[in-house]
């Protein structure tokens, strides 16, 4: 079961803070993106899978409350803080800041969707690494959303939940992210990767049974200090959007690999040309990866992963020396492929390796880091876990 010890911490935290047991426990995972980076807000394709690590919300209605005194209280086991907010704070964005904004944002977005949330008490615990580019914020949003929808029987189909959680992040928290992370956290399935068309929001669960293939995905937390992440992210996003406008298409998704040279010929700025080339080639790599996985040829996806990294490094320019070092060291130690995963400027690298070689590849990355004087990375293997669900 997802997050055994995490679920116990959330339940115990609830009972301790509120002197009664929770009405239920709900979990939502962080994610690793196998391939398809910075394609989501270009209406393109992504292929994430859910981490076994998750955020668990213990929740219960506020006893004796009536609609006039709407209040939500949230205890965090991680930070040891309790926050409380009321109707005024969810009437408009950004009234709650810090980690509480992800919770208040979900209540705000539900209310905006015509689904007012009765007063509630929550306790949150998580083992998704924070600030490592593994979507700890989407895990929190999705866990809170799943808990509130289920607890109060709100009418919100699973297919509509990622968009609502994304609205919380975009409009309430104020981060201009795409739809990938919330989709992964809500909709992934164990032993599968989620092939998502970010325009139609159609999904297909692609079998990704690493164990049966004798393979493992090694995740390396680069521990690189995040450098201007949000400004750079917004900058990449607006460069893509203005390039699409100049090319006369709704989004860069509409430029195919066959159109690429003609499209590049119509753009003067070499930086914008590189950004466009990344998005267009990355979409094509996602489709090729999906074809290989459908055919059960998992190890053969390696070169596509590595090509994705080169494209992020050279064309989208979102890597940093730590992640480039981790990718090079993993490949040198025999990984089939390796790439940075997530928004960039630090975060995690994933390497597709023979299961028996995972430790040796991790050692090689640690050695390369030590030689360059970088802070030692964290390395762990992951298997695709389930999306958001009720635990009890
Ligand atoms: C972050 C965002 C996602 C996506 C990735 C890059 O994780 O939250 O929406 O854009 O970066 O692929």
XYZ file of C-alpha atoms and ligand atoms in Angstrom:
404
model
C 0.000 0.000 0.000
C 1.219 3.476 -0.828
C 2.978 5.316 1.944
C 2.390 3.019 4.954
C 4.487 4.997 7.435
C 3.389 8.285 5.872
C -0.266 7.338 6.287
C 0.369 6.455 9.927
C 2.036 9.831 10.488
C -0.859 11.704 8.895
C -3.451 9.760 10.912
C -1.523 10.123 14.182
C -0.976 13.844 13.514
C -4.704 14.337 12.967
C -5.691 12.466 16.110
C -3.114 14.322 18.206
C -4.057 17.797 16.954
C -7.815 17.427 16.876
C -8.393 14.878 19.665
C -10.378 12.548 17.418
C -9.521 10.163 14.557
C -9.830 11.335 10.926
C -12.837 10.383 8.788
C -10.467 9.040 6.139
C -6.990 9.022 4.591
C -6.156 9.907 0.989
C -2.804 9.646 -0.838
C -1.444 11.299 -3.980
C 2.042 10.665 -5.396
C 4.874 12.797 -6.684
C 5.998 12.032 -10.242
C 8.969 11.394 -12.452
C 8.596 12.415 -16.065
C 10.057 9.699 -18.276
C 10.143 12.015 -21.279
C 8.378 15.115 -22.678
C 9.761 18.192 -20.937
C 8.310 21.683 -21.327
C 5.897 20.234 -23.857
C 2.784 20.374 -21.644
C 2.144 24.122 -21.876
C 2.774 23.850 -25.620
C -0.261 21.538 -25.931
C 2.129 18.649 -26.576
C 2.813 15.167 -25.209
C 4.226 13.956 -21.892
C 4.940 10.533 -20.399
C 5.251 10.724 -16.610
C 4.834 7.968 -14.065
C 3.886 8.184 -10.402
C 6.482 7.783 -7.695
C 5.969 5.306 -4.885
C 6.464 8.327 -2.584
C 3.266 10.197 -1.799
C 1.556 12.864 0.262
C -1.158 11.641 2.600
C -4.021 13.788 3.862
C -6.026 12.769 6.910
C -9.277 14.710 6.917
C -12.563 15.157 8.693
C -15.414 17.670 8.684
C -15.293 20.437 11.304
C -17.834 19.298 13.893
C -20.628 21.719 14.710
C -19.641 24.237 12.004
C -22.262 25.955 9.922
C -21.758 27.576 6.535
C -21.505 31.051 8.083
C -18.280 30.217 9.886
C -16.442 28.380 7.087
C -12.903 27.573 8.273
C -10.237 25.116 7.283
C -7.389 24.069 9.535
C -4.357 22.196 8.247
C -1.584 20.613 10.283
C 1.691 19.708 8.537
C 3.704 16.867 10.016
C 6.719 17.959 7.950
C 6.958 21.553 9.018
C 5.316 21.145 12.423
C 3.042 24.091 11.624
C -0.688 24.556 11.700
C -2.450 27.034 9.459
C -6.039 28.107 9.457
C -7.956 30.090 6.870
C -11.541 31.159 6.329
C -13.938 32.273 3.629
C -12.128 35.596 3.058
C -8.819 33.850 2.277
C -10.415 31.606 -0.337
C -12.475 34.374 -1.905
C -9.464 35.653 -3.858
C -6.033 34.305 -4.866
C -2.788 34.626 -2.904
C -4.363 35.463 0.459
C -2.585 32.424 1.932
C 1.119 31.990 1.166
C 3.763 29.298 1.745
C 2.758 25.609 1.682
C -0.741 26.537 2.877
C -1.349 28.247 -0.481
C -1.551 24.846 -2.208
C -4.321 23.807 0.197
C -6.196 27.120 0.175
C -5.778 27.193 -3.628
C -7.643 23.894 -3.958
C -10.501 25.158 -1.758
C -10.537 28.369 -3.846
C -10.577 26.463 -7.165
C -13.385 24.155 -5.999
C -15.409 27.172 -4.936
C -14.740 28.859 -8.299
C -16.004 25.693 -10.007
C -19.282 26.007 -8.110
C -18.366 23.327 -5.572
C -18.152 25.058 -2.196
C -16.274 23.011 0.399
C -17.727 22.680 3.913
C -15.395 23.524 6.810
C -12.812 20.807 7.444
C -9.746 19.815 9.410
C -6.743 18.225 7.726
C -3.376 16.771 8.674
C -0.712 16.249 6.007
C 2.384 14.047 5.889
C 4.619 13.249 2.914
C 7.714 11.387 1.823
C 7.960 13.110 -1.568
C 11.320 14.918 -1.502
C 10.716 18.678 -1.328
C 12.172 21.033 -3.908
C 13.718 18.179 -5.911
C 11.569 18.606 -9.017
C 9.445 15.546 -8.162
C 6.193 17.532 -7.877
C 5.741 17.650 -4.138
C 3.383 20.589 -4.698
C 1.179 18.685 -7.176
C 1.121 15.757 -4.724
C -0.156 18.095 -1.998
C -2.771 19.679 -4.265
C -3.964 16.318 -5.567
C -4.112 14.708 -2.128
C -6.102 17.626 -0.696
C -8.395 17.695 -3.723
C -9.046 13.945 -3.632
C -9.707 14.092 0.109
C -12.160 17.023 -0.061
C -14.046 15.694 -3.100
C -14.437 12.273 -1.515
C -15.120 13.438 2.044
C -17.907 15.780 0.992
C -19.178 13.843 -2.038
C -18.465 16.741 -4.424
C -19.394 16.158 -8.038
C -16.007 16.362 -9.771
C -15.100 13.507 -12.137
C -11.499 12.276 -11.968
C -10.883 13.534 -15.504
C -11.640 17.135 -14.417
C -9.460 17.088 -11.314
C -6.011 17.801 -12.838
C -7.289 20.976 -14.503
C -8.793 22.176 -11.235
C -5.577 21.481 -9.292
C -3.605 23.265 -12.022
C -5.894 26.294 -11.642
C -5.076 26.331 -7.938
C -1.372 26.422 -8.779
C -1.606 28.902 -11.677
C -4.093 31.360 -10.237
C -4.059 30.987 -6.468
C -0.382 30.176 -5.849
C 0.714 32.101 -8.942
C 3.064 29.616 -10.669
C 2.555 29.406 -14.477
C 2.965 25.615 -14.714
C 1.399 23.226 -17.230
C -0.980 20.317 -16.657
C 1.533 17.450 -16.436
C 2.249 17.207 -12.713
C -1.345 17.289 -11.495
C -2.365 14.844 -14.252
C 0.361 12.429 -13.212
C -0.495 12.675 -9.531
C -4.219 12.149 -10.126
C -4.312 9.749 -13.064
C -1.226 7.478 -13.092
C -1.457 3.721 -12.574
C 1.016 1.327 -10.951
C 3.385 -0.358 -13.432
C 2.354 2.077 -16.169
C 3.459 5.414 -17.542
C 0.780 7.967 -18.399
C 0.779 9.042 -22.036
C -1.040 12.373 -21.968
C -2.041 14.577 -24.852
C -1.962 17.960 -23.114
C -4.342 19.482 -25.671
C -7.202 16.975 -25.651
C -6.296 15.635 -22.187
C -6.765 12.144 -23.601
C -4.724 9.588 -21.720
C -3.404 6.117 -22.339
C -1.820 3.966 -19.657
C 1.306 2.504 -21.244
C 2.681 -0.679 -19.612
C 6.050 0.125 -18.033
C 6.892 -3.004 -16.109
C 10.531 -2.383 -15.309
C 10.784 -5.409 -13.006
C 9.692 -7.881 -15.702
C 12.305 -6.418 -18.070
C 15.070 -6.667 -15.448
C 15.425 -2.892 -15.548
C 15.299 -0.078 -13.028
C 14.923 3.668 -13.127
C 17.572 5.244 -10.955
C 16.625 8.718 -9.737
C 19.472 11.044 -8.832
C 18.523 14.114 -6.808
C 21.146 16.496 -8.139
C 21.005 18.639 -4.962
C 21.885 21.577 -7.213
C 20.774 24.833 -5.650
C 17.710 26.064 -7.535
C 18.721 29.093 -9.559
C 15.988 31.574 -10.562
C 13.688 28.668 -11.376
C 10.362 30.457 -11.555
C 11.621 33.401 -13.638
C 13.388 31.090 -16.108
C 10.328 28.844 -16.368
C 8.040 31.788 -17.142
C 10.615 33.065 -19.635
C 10.719 29.728 -21.526
C 6.950 29.584 -21.539
C 6.499 33.036 -22.987
C 9.229 32.447 -25.607
C 7.296 29.377 -26.794
C 3.979 31.195 -26.830
C 5.293 34.148 -28.794
C 7.055 31.795 -31.263
C 3.738 30.010 -31.865
C 2.080 33.351 -32.455
C 4.756 34.366 -34.949
C 4.348 31.043 -36.748
C 0.582 31.512 -36.856
C -0.262 28.310 -34.960
C -2.289 27.924 -31.742
C 0.656 26.235 -29.985
C 4.048 24.716 -30.824
C 2.333 21.330 -30.753
C 1.057 22.240 -34.208
C 4.582 22.311 -35.639
C 5.524 18.731 -36.543
C 8.998 17.299 -37.068
C 8.375 17.499 -40.842
C 7.506 21.211 -40.606
C 10.435 22.042 -38.366
C 12.974 23.321 -40.909
C 10.412 25.549 -42.618
C 9.267 26.901 -39.244
C 12.841 27.607 -38.121
C 13.425 29.455 -41.386
C 10.655 31.886 -40.446
C 12.197 32.826 -37.084
C 15.105 35.289 -36.881
C 16.148 34.985 -33.283
C 18.590 32.079 -32.817
C 17.513 31.648 -29.172
C 13.845 31.331 -30.135
C 14.803 28.903 -32.913
C 16.535 26.691 -30.340
C 13.515 26.805 -27.998
C 11.188 25.777 -30.832
C 13.517 22.987 -31.943
C 13.509 21.541 -28.433
C 9.718 21.458 -28.154
C 9.140 20.018 -31.620
C 11.811 17.318 -31.345
C 10.777 16.501 -27.770
C 7.180 15.854 -28.833
C 8.483 13.488 -31.522
C 10.658 11.700 -28.952
C 7.655 11.139 -26.674
C 5.743 9.512 -29.528
C 8.727 7.282 -30.395
C 9.155 6.319 -26.752
C 5.481 5.371 -26.497
C 5.808 3.185 -29.622
C 8.815 1.366 -28.153
C 7.093 0.821 -24.800
C 3.965 -0.480 -26.531
C 6.220 -2.995 -28.293
C 7.803 -3.992 -24.973
C 11.217 -2.678 -26.102
C 11.965 -0.759 -22.894
C 15.754 -0.660 -23.019
C 15.671 0.742 -26.562
C 14.124 3.963 -25.246
C 17.522 4.839 -23.731
C 18.902 6.842 -26.677
C 15.681 8.900 -26.805
C 16.082 9.799 -23.130
C 19.664 10.844 -23.723
C 18.707 12.863 -26.813
C 16.057 14.606 -24.710
C 18.738 15.615 -22.241
C 20.988 16.996 -24.980
C 18.047 19.008 -26.295
C 17.308 20.460 -22.843
C 20.987 21.264 -22.382
C 21.766 22.753 -25.788
C 18.451 24.048 -27.145
C 16.169 24.777 -24.196
C 19.152 25.641 -21.957
C 17.618 24.530 -18.682
C 20.276 22.175 -17.298
C 23.033 22.968 -14.802
C 26.522 21.441 -14.361
C 25.355 19.049 -11.632
C 22.669 17.406 -13.774
C 24.920 17.276 -16.853
C 27.565 15.569 -14.730
C 25.054 13.035 -13.390
C 23.834 12.198 -16.912
C 27.354 11.803 -18.308
C 28.504 9.659 -15.382
C 25.421 7.421 -15.583
C 25.899 6.869 -19.317
C 29.589 6.198 -18.839
C 28.717 3.593 -16.212
C 26.457 1.756 -18.666
C 22.989 3.317 -18.325
C 20.830 2.763 -21.440
C 19.824 6.412 -21.296
C 19.691 9.318 -18.863
C 18.093 12.724 -18.685
C 17.118 15.511 -16.366
C 13.441 15.263 -15.430
C 11.118 18.128 -14.463
C 11.246 21.870 -14.922
C 15.029 22.201 -14.846
C 17.783 24.318 -13.269
C 18.489 21.502 -10.826
C 16.087 18.852 -9.613
C 16.478 15.203 -10.540
C 18.069 13.063 -13.229
C 16.687 9.671 -14.186
C 18.770 6.859 -15.635
C 17.384 3.702 -17.235
C 19.642 0.884 -16.077
C 19.864 -2.887 -15.713
C 18.399 -3.534 -12.260
C 21.607 -5.308 -11.235
C 23.678 -2.260 -12.255
C 21.718 0.411 -10.356
C 24.097 0.544 -7.379
C 27.177 0.743 -9.590
C 25.649 3.561 -11.669
C 24.775 5.446 -8.476
C 28.368 4.988 -7.244
C 29.717 6.314 -10.540
C 27.557 9.431 -10.242
C 28.704 9.987 -6.640
C 32.343 9.643 -7.690
C 31.933 12.123 -10.548
C 30.274 14.561 -8.147
C 33.082 14.221 -5.617
C 35.676 14.886 -8.325
C 33.951 18.161 -9.166
C 33.405 19.180 -5.554
C 29.569 19.108 -5.803
C 27.328 18.367 -2.789
C 26.792 14.578 -2.756
C 23.629 13.519 -4.651
C 20.843 11.269 -3.335
C 20.278 8.164 -5.471
C 17.292 5.796 -5.285
C 15.424 3.461 -7.619
C 11.692 3.800 -8.254
C 8.907 1.667 -9.687
C 5.747 3.267 -11.130
C 3.160 3.587 -8.364
C -0.580 4.361 -8.352
C -2.213 7.769 -8.743
C -4.328 9.501 -6.090
C -6.598 7.194 -4.101
C -8.348 6.675 -0.798
C -6.357 4.617 1.703
C -8.982 4.132 4.375
C 7.257 21.657 -14.124
C 5.820 22.075 -14.437
C 5.184 21.179 -15.485
C 6.086 21.025 -16.711
C 7.519 20.701 -16.297
C 8.460 20.702 -17.459
O 7.251 20.403 -13.513
O 5.040 22.038 -13.258
O 3.917 21.675 -15.835
O 6.025 22.161 -17.513
O 8.010 21.611 -15.315
O 8.166 19.667 -18.329
